[in-house]
Amino acid sequence: FGFVSVTLVAFLSERGVTLEEVGNLVGFAMLPWTFKFIWGPIIDRFGVPSLGRRRPWIVLAQGMMALTILTMVVVEDLTTSLVAVGWMVFVHNIFNSLQDVAVDALAVDLLDDDERGRANGFMWASKFVGIFIGGAGMATVMAAAGLRPALLLQVAALLAIMMLPLWL
């Protein structure tokens, strides 16, 4: 989220993409968050018994988020491929919203009622740390090494995070 709403916006604006085009791209890319309520019944209904009800969805979402970011690496020039980039980020956010719902569902499944408030606070704090890392952190990497290394670092981080539900 931080990468799209901060770093990518700054990157595109700095390269002459109009404010209207950037706004359209970000607005379209964030649309999947509007419909994340659809995920709940699907996550509740389907699962992989050996991995549990929630973990397969988290792993699938993380893997697909990594894949969608990786597709941006092959785009020659993001500023001239705004429609393609918009679709890539749109699809990325479909899986990002899936992961968000699956993690929330897992927390509800695992935590006692009296633990949920504190856990929700930690989850929100972690979300803002992630936005900071995706925004300021990736912008710093981009300034030092370029867009492709920043995207590849983001893919590596997503894959590393994906390992947590598999190991725990």
Tab-separated table of C-alpha atoms in Angstrom, residues 58 71 126:
chain	number	residue	atom	x	y	z
A	58	ILE	CA	-2.578	-16.263	3.234
A	71	THR	CA	5.564	-8.533	-13.387
A	126	SER	CA	2.140	-3.253	11.832
